[in-house]
Short mmCIF file of C-alpha atoms and ligand atoms in Angstrom, two decimals:
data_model
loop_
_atom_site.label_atom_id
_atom_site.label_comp_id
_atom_site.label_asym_id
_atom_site.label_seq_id
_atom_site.Cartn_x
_atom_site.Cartn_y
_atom_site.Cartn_z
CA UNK A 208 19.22 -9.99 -21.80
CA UNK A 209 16.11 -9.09 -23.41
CA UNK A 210 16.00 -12.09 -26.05
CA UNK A 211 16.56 -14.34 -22.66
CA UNK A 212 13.85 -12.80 -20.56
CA UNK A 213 11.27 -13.31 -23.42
CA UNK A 214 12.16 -16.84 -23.55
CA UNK A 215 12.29 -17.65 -19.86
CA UNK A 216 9.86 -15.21 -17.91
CA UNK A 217 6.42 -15.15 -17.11
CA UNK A 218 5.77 -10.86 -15.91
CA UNK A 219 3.49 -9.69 -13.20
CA UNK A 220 0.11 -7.83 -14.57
CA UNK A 221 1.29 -8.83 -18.32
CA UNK A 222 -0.33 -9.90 -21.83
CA UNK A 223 2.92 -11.06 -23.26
CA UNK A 224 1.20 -11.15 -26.58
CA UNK A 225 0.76 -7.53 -27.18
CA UNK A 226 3.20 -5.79 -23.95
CA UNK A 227 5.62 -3.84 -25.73
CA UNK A 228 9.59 -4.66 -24.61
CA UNK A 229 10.48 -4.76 -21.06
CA UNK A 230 13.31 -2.55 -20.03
CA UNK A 231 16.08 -3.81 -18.48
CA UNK A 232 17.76 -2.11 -15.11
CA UNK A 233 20.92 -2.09 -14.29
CA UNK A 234 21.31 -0.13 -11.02
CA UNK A 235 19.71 2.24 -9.07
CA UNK A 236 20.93 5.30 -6.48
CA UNK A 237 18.65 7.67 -4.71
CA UNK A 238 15.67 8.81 -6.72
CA UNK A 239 17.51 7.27 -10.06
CA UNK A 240 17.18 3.90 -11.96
CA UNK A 241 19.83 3.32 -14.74
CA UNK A 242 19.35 1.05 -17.64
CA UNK A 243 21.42 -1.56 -19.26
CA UNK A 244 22.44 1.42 -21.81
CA UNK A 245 23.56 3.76 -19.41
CA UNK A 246 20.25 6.02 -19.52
CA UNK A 247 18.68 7.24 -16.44
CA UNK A 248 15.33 7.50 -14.97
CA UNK A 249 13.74 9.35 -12.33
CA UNK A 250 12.04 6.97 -10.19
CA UNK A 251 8.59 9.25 -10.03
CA UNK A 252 6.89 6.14 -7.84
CA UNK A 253 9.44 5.00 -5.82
CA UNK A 254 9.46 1.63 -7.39
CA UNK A 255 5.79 0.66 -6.27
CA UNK A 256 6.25 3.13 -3.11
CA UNK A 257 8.30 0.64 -1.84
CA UNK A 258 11.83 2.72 -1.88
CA UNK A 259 11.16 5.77 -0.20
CA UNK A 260 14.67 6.57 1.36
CA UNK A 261 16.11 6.23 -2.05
CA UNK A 262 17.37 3.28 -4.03
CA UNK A 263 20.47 1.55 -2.42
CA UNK A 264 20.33 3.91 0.88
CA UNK A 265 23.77 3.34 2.39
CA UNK A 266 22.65 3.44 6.16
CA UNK A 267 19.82 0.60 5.28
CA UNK A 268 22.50 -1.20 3.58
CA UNK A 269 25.17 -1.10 6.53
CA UNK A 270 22.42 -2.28 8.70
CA UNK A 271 21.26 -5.38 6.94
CA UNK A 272 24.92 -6.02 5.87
CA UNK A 273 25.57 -6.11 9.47
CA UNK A 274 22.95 -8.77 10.35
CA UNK A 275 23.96 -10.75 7.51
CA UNK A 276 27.53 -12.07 9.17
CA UNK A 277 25.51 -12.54 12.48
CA UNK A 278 21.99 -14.60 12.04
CA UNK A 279 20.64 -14.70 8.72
CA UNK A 280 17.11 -17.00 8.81
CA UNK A 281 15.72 -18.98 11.65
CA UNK A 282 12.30 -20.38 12.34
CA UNK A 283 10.38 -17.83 14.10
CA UNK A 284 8.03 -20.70 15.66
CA UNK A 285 9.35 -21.71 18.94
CA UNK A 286 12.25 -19.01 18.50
CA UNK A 287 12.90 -15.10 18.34
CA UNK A 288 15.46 -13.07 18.17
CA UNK A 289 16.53 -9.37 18.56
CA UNK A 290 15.77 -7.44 15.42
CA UNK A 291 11.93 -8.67 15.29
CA UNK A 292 11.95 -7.39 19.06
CA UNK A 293 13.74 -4.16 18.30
CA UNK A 294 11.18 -3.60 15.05
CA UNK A 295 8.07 -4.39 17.43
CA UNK A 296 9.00 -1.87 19.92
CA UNK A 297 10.05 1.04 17.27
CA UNK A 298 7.16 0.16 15.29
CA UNK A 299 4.54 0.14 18.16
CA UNK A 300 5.93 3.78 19.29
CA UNK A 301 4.98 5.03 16.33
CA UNK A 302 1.43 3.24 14.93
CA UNK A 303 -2.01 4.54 17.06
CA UNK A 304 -1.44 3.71 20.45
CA UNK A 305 -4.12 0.93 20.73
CA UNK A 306 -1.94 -1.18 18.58
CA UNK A 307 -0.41 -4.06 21.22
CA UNK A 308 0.66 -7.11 19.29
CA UNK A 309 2.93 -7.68 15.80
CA UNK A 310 1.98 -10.56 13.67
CA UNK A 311 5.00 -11.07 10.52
CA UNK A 312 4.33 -12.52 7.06
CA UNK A 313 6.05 -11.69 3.53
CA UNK A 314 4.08 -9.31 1.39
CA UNK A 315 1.18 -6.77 0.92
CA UNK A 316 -1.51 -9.60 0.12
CA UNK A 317 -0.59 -11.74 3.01
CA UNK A 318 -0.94 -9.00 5.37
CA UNK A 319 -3.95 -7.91 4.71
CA UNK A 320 -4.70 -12.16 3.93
CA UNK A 321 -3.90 -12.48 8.23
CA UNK A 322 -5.85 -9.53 8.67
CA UNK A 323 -8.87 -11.04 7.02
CA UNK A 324 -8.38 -14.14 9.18
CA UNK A 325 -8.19 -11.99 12.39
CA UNK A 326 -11.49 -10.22 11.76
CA UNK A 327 -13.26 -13.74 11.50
CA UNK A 328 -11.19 -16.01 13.90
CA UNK A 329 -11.57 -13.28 16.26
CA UNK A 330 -15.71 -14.13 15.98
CA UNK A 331 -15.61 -17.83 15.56
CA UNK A 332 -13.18 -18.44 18.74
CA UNK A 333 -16.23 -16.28 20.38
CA UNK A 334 -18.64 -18.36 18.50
CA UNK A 335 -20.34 -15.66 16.89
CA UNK A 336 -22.31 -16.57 13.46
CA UNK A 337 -19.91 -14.02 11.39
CA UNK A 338 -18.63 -14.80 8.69
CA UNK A 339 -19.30 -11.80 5.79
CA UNK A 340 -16.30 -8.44 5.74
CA UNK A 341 -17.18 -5.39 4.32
CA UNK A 342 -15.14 -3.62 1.53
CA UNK A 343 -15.21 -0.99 -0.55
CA UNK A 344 -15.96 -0.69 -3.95
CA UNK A 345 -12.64 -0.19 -5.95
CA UNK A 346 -10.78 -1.23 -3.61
CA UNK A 347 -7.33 -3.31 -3.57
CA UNK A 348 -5.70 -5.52 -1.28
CA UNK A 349 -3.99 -7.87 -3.06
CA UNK A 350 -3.89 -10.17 -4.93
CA UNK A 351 -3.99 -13.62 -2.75
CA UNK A 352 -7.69 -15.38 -2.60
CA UNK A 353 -8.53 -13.17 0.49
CA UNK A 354 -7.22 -10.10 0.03
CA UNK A 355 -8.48 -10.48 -4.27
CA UNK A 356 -11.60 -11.07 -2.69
CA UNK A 357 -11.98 -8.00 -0.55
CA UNK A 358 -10.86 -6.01 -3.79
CA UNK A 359 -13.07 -4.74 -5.94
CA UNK A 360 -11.34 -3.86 -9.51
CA UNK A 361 -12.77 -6.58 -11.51
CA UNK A 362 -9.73 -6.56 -14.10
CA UNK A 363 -7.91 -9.09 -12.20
CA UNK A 364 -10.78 -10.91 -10.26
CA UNK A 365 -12.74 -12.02 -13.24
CA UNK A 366 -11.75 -15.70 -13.34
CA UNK A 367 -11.77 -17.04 -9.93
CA UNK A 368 -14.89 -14.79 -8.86
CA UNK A 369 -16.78 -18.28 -8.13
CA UNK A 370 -14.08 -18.81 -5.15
CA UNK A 371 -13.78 -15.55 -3.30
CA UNK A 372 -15.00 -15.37 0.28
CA UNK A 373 -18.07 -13.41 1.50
CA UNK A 374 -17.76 -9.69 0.94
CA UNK A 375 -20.12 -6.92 0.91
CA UNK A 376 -19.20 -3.45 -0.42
CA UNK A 377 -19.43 -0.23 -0.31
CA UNK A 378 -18.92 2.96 -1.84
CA UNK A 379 -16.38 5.31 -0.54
CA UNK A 380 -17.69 8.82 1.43
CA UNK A 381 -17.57 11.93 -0.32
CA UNK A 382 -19.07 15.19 1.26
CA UNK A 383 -22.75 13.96 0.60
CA UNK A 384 -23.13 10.12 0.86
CA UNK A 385 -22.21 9.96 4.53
CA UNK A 386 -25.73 9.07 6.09
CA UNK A 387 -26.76 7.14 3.02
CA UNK A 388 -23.58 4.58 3.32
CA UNK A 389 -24.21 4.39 7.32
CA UNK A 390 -27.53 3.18 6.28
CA UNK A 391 -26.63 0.58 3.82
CA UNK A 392 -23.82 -0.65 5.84
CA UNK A 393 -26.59 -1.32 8.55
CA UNK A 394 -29.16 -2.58 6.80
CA UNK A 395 -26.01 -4.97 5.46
CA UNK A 396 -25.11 -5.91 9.22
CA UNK A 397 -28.83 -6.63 9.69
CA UNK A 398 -28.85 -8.92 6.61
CA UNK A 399 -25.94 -11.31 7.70
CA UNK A 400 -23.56 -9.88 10.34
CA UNK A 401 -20.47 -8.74 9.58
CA UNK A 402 -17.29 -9.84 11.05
CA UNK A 403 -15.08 -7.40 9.90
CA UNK A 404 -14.45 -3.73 7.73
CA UNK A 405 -10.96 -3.60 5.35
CA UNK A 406 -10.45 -0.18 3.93
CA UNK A 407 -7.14 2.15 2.49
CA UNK A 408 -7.63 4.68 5.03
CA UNK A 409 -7.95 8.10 2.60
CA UNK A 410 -6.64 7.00 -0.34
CA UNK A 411 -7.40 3.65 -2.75
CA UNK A 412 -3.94 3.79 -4.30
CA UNK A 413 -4.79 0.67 -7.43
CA UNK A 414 -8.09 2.59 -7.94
CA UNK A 415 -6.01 5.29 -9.05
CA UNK A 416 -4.75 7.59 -5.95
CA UNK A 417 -8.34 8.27 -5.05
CA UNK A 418 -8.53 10.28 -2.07
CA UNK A 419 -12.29 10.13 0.24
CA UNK A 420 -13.70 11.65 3.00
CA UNK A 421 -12.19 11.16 6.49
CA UNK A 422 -15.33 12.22 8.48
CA UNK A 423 -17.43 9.53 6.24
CA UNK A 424 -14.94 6.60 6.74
CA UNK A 425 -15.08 8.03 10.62
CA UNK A 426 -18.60 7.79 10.66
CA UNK A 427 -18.11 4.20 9.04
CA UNK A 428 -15.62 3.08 11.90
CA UNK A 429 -17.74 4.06 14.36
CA UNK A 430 -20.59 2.53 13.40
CA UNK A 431 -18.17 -0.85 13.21
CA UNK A 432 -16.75 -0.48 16.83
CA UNK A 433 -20.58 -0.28 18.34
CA UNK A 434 -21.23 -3.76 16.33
CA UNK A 435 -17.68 -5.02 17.18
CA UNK A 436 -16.59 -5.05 13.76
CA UNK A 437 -13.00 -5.74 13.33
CA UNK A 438 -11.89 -2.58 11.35
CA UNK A 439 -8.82 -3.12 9.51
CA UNK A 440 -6.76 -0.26 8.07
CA UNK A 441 -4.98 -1.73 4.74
CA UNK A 442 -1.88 0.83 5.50
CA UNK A 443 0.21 -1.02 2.49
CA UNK A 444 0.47 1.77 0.63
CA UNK A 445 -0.56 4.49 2.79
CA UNK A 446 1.68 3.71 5.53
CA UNK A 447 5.24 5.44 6.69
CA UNK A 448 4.77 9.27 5.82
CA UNK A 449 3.04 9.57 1.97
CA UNK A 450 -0.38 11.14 3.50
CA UNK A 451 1.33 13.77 5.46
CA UNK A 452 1.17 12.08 8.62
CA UNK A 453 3.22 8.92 9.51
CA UNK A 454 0.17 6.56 9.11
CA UNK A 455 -3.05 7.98 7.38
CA UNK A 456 -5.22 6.32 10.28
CA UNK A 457 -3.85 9.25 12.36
CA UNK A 458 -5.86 11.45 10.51
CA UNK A 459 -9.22 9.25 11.63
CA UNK A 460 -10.56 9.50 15.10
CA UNK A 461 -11.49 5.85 15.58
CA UNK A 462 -8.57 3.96 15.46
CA UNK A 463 -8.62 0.66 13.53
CA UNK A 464 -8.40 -2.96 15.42
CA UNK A 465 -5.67 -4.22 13.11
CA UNK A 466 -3.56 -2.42 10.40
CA UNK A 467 -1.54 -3.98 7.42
CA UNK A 468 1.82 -3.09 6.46
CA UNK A 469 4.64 -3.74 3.66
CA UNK A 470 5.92 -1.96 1.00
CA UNK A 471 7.70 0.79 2.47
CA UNK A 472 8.36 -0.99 5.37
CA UNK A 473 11.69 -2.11 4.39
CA UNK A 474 12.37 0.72 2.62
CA UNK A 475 12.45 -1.21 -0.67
CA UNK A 476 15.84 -3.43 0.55
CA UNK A 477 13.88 -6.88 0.85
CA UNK A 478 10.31 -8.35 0.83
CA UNK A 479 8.45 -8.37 4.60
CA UNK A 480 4.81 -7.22 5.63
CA UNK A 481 3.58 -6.92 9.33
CA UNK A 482 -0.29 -7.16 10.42
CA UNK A 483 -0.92 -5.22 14.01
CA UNK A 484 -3.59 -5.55 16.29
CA UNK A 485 -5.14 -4.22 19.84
CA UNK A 486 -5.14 -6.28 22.73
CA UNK A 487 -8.60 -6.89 22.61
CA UNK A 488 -8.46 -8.91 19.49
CA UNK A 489 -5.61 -10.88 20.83
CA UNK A 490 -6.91 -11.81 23.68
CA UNK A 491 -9.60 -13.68 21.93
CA UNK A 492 -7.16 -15.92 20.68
CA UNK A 493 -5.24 -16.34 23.83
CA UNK A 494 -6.60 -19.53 25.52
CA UNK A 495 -5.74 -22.91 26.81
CA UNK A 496 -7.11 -24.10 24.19
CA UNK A 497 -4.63 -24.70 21.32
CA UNK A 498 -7.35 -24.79 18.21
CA UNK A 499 -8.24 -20.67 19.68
CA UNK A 500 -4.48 -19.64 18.74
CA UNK A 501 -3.95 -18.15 14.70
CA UNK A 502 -2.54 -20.83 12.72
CA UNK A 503 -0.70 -19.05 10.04
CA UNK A 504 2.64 -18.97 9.36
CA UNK A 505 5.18 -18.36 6.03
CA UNK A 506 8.72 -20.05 5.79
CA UNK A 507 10.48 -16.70 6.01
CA UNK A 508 8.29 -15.02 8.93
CA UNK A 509 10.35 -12.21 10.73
CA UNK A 510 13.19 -12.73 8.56
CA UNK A 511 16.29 -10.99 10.64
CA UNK A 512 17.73 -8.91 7.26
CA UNK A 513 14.04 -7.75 6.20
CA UNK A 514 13.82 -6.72 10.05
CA UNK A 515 16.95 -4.80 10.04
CA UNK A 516 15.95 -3.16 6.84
CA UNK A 517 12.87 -1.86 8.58
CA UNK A 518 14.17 -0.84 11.64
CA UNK A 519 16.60 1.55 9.65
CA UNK A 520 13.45 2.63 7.58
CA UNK A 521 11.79 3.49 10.96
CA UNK A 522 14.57 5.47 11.99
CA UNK A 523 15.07 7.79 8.69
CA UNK A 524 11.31 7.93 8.47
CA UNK A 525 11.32 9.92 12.05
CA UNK A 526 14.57 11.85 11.16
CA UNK A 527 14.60 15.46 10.88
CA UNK A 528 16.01 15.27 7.71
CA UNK A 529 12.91 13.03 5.93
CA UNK A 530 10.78 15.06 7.97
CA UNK A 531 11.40 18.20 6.06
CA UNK A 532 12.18 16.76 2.79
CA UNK A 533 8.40 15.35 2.71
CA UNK A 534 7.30 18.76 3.74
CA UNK A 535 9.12 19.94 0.76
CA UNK A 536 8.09 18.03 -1.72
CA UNK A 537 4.38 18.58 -0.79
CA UNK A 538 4.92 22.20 -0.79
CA UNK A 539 6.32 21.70 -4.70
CA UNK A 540 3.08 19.68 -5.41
CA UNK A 541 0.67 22.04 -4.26
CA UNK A 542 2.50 25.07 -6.57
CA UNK A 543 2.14 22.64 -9.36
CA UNK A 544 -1.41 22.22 -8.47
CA UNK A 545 -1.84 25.84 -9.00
CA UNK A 546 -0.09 26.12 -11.69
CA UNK A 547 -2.13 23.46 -13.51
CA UNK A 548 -5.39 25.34 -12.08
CA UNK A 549 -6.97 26.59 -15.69
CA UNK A 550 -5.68 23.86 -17.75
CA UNK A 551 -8.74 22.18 -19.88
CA UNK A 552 -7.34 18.96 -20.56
CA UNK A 553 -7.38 17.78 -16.73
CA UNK A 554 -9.83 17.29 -13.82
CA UNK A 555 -9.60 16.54 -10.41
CA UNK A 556 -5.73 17.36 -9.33
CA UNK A 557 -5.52 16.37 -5.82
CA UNK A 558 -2.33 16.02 -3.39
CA UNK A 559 -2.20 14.53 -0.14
CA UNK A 560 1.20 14.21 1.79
CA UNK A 561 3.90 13.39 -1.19
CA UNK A 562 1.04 11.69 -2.77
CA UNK A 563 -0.12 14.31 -6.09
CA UNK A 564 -2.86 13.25 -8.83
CA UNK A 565 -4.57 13.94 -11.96
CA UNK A 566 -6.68 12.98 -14.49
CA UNK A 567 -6.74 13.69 -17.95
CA UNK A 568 -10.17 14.25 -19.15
CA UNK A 569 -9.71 12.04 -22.45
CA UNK A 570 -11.22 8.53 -21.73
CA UNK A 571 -8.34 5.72 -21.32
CA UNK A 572 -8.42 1.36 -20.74
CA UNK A 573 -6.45 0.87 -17.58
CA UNK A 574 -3.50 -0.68 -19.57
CA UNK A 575 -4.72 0.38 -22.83
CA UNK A 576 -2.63 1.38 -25.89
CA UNK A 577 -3.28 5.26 -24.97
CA UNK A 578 -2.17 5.18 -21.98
CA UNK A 579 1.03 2.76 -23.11
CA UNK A 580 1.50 5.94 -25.48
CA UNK A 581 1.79 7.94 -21.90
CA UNK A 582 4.16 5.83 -20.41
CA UNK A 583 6.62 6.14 -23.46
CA UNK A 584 6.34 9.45 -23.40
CA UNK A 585 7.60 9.83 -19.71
CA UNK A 586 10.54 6.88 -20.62
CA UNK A 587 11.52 9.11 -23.52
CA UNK A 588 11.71 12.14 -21.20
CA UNK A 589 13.96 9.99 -18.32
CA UNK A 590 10.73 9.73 -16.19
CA UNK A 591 9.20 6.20 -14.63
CA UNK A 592 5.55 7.00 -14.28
CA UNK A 593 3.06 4.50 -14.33
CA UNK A 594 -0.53 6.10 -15.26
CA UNK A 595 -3.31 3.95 -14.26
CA UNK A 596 -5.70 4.60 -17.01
CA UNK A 597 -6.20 8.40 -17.50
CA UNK A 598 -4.58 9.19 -13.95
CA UNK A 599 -1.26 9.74 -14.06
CA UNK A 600 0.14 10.19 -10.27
CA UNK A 601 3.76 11.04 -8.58
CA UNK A 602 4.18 9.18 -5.25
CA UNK A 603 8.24 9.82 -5.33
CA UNK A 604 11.09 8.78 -2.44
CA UNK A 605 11.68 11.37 0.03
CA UNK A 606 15.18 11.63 -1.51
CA UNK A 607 14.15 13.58 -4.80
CA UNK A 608 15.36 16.73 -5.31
CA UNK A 609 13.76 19.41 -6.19
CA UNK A 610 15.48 19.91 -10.26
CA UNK A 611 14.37 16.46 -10.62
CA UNK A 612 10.70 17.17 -9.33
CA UNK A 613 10.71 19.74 -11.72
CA UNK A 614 11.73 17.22 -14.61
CA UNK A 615 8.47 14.84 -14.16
CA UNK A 616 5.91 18.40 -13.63
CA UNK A 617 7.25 19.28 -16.70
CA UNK A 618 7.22 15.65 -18.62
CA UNK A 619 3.45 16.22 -17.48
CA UNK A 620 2.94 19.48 -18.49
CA UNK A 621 4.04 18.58 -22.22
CA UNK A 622 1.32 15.86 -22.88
CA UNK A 623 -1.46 18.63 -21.61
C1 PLP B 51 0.28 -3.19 -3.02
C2 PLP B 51 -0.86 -3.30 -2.10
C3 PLP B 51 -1.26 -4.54 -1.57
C4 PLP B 51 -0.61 -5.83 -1.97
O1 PLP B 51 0.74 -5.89 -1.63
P1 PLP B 51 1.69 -6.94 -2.35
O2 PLP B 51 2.99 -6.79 -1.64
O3 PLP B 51 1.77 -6.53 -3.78
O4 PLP B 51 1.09 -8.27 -2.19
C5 PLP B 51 -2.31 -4.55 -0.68
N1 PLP B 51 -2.93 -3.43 -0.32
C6 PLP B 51 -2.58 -2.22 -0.81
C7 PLP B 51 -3.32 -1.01 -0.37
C8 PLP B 51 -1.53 -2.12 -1.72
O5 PLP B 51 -1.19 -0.92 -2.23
#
């Protein structure tokens, strides 16, 4: 298989020159991938946080097989059907309450690529002059021409900088920078009006599970909803229980105008993302006028399986049972915290919901031969891990159990 994939396949975030050998998967049950030798590997991410009820989840699977024998695709222009109607309403019961309308497209990027086109549709159909969003620095939402744009790691933006749309940036809040950002970001808005605000509400997950200030980003919002700023929440990674609350915008007063969702939202089973928004941006797009209406649409929008696949996710995410398992395993990451409280060779360990970090205090490239080095280390010990540079973070499915937590504190606790 290997000898075949070299020849035929072009990786995601890959130098094929110098990557070492990709590993081959065979299968995968709960928190557990298997390879094609038999050996097994606790899934310490949840496959890009996308898998949190566990790999092949039996109830998702008896849901979507379900749907399969009954309506598989249909054009969602013109047409609906039941599970996009049955997701909307168990979705909107759960997001912030000012959330009124669900808009469908395929993937992380393209959610937060609609929400992009909200913010400044939502000021051209008013003929306002806005046409600049506000990011942060170090932030990531995607990897599409929008949603690269609004990002901020430079790694993979350098070669189509020349084409990005107009962003402004930011640096996240901390405990001290609160009145100093509220000042740039006006003195921004003063310069050439902004039409809208993206942000990962608490943490920047690709900048390395950074975790800011909720008052500062509050202050931020605020500031936004005076100058009606669309304020989009990038909830891709944050969303469906990893901050300790279903949606990390829960933890913010202000609630956002639109929020962005994939990844978990299937639980892992198939590809989907959903953008959300309040009535009030919607109804500036609701007109007689047919040019006023959002004209954006994929092939597979509202795909029946990928919609069945989230309701289930929906419903195990509010079950008792996932309740307390995420209580757990944040309860096992804070006694790891403390037990990693005098050790030299790390700074900043931070957990937030199932969400735990760490750096290691030794300089490392991003995908660097160091940090390769890491990642070896946890395959050799039956751990997936992917350290960003010198962070190494856990975000595991709510499925793990508690021996196998144990297994990836301990693969840590060797390399310190
Ligand atoms: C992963 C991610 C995206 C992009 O999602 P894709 O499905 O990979 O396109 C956008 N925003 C955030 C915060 C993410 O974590």
């Amino acid at each position: 298989m290997k000898e075949l994939d070299k020849k035929n396949i072009w990786h995601p975030l890959t130098q094929h020159k110098t990557h070492p050998e990709v590993l081959p998967i065979a299968s995968a049950k709960e928190a557990l991938l298997y390879d094609t030798n038999g050996n097994s590997y606790i899934d310490g991410i949840a496959s890009w946080y996308t898998c949190m009820y566990g790999h092949c989840n039996p109830y998702i699977i008896n849901k979507v097989y379900a749907q399969m024998q009954v309506l598989d695709q249909i054009v969602f222009s013109g047409f609906t059907h039941s599970p996009a109607v049955e997701l909307s309403e168990k979705l909107l019961a759960i997001l912030p309450t000012n959330q009124k309308k669900v808009f469908f497209s395929d993937n992380g990027s393209t959610a937060t690529e609609v929400g992009i086109k909200m913010a400044l549709q939502y000021h051209f159909n008013q003929k306002n002059n806005r046409h600049t969003i506000l990011a942060f620095e170090e932030a990531f939402h995607g990897d599409t021409f929008g949603a690269m744009s609004a990002s901020g790691l430079s790694i993979y933006n350098g070669p189509f900088e020349k084409h990005f749309i107009d962003i402004v940036r930011i640096p996240v809040p901390n405990s001290k920078n609160g009145a100093e950002i509220l000042k740039k970001v006006t003195e921004l808005h003063k310069n050439k009006p902004l039409a809208g605000f993206i942000y990962e509400p608490l943490v920047q997950g690709a900048a390395g599970m950074k975790m800011y200030n909720a008052e500062g980003l509050n202050l931020i919002l605020q500031f936004c909803k005076q100058k009606d700023i669309i304020c989009i929440a990038d909830e891709v990674m944050t969303g469906f229980g990893k901050t300790g609350t279903l949606f990390a915008s829960e933890q913010i007063a202000i609630p956002p105008d639109v929020i962005c969702l994939s990844k978990a939202l299937t639980a892992g089973m198939l590809p989907m993302a959903i953008t959300t928004c309040s009535q009030q941006l919607f109804d500036a797009f609701y007109s007689n006028d047919m040019s006023k209406g959002l004209f954006h649409a994929h092939t597979y929008t509202a795909n029946p399986l990928a919609c069945k696949a989230a309701i289930a996710g929906i419903e195990l995410l509010t079950s008792e049972e996932f309740i307390e398992n995420r209580k757990r395993i944040h309860k096992a990451h804070i006694n790891f915290r403390d037990r990693l409280k005098n050790k030299s060779t790390i700074s900043n360990i931070r957990v937030m919901g199932v969400i735990f970090a760490l750096e290691l205090t030794k300089k490392m490239d991003r995908y660097g031969s160091s940090r390769d080095k890491l990642f070896l280390h946890f395959k050799n010990k039956g751990v997936f891990l992917r350290p960003l540079g010198n962070t190494i973070y856990i975000l595991p499915p709510y499925v793990i159990t508690n021996a196998q937590l144990e297994q990836i504190y301990e693969a840590i606790w060797e390399i310190l």
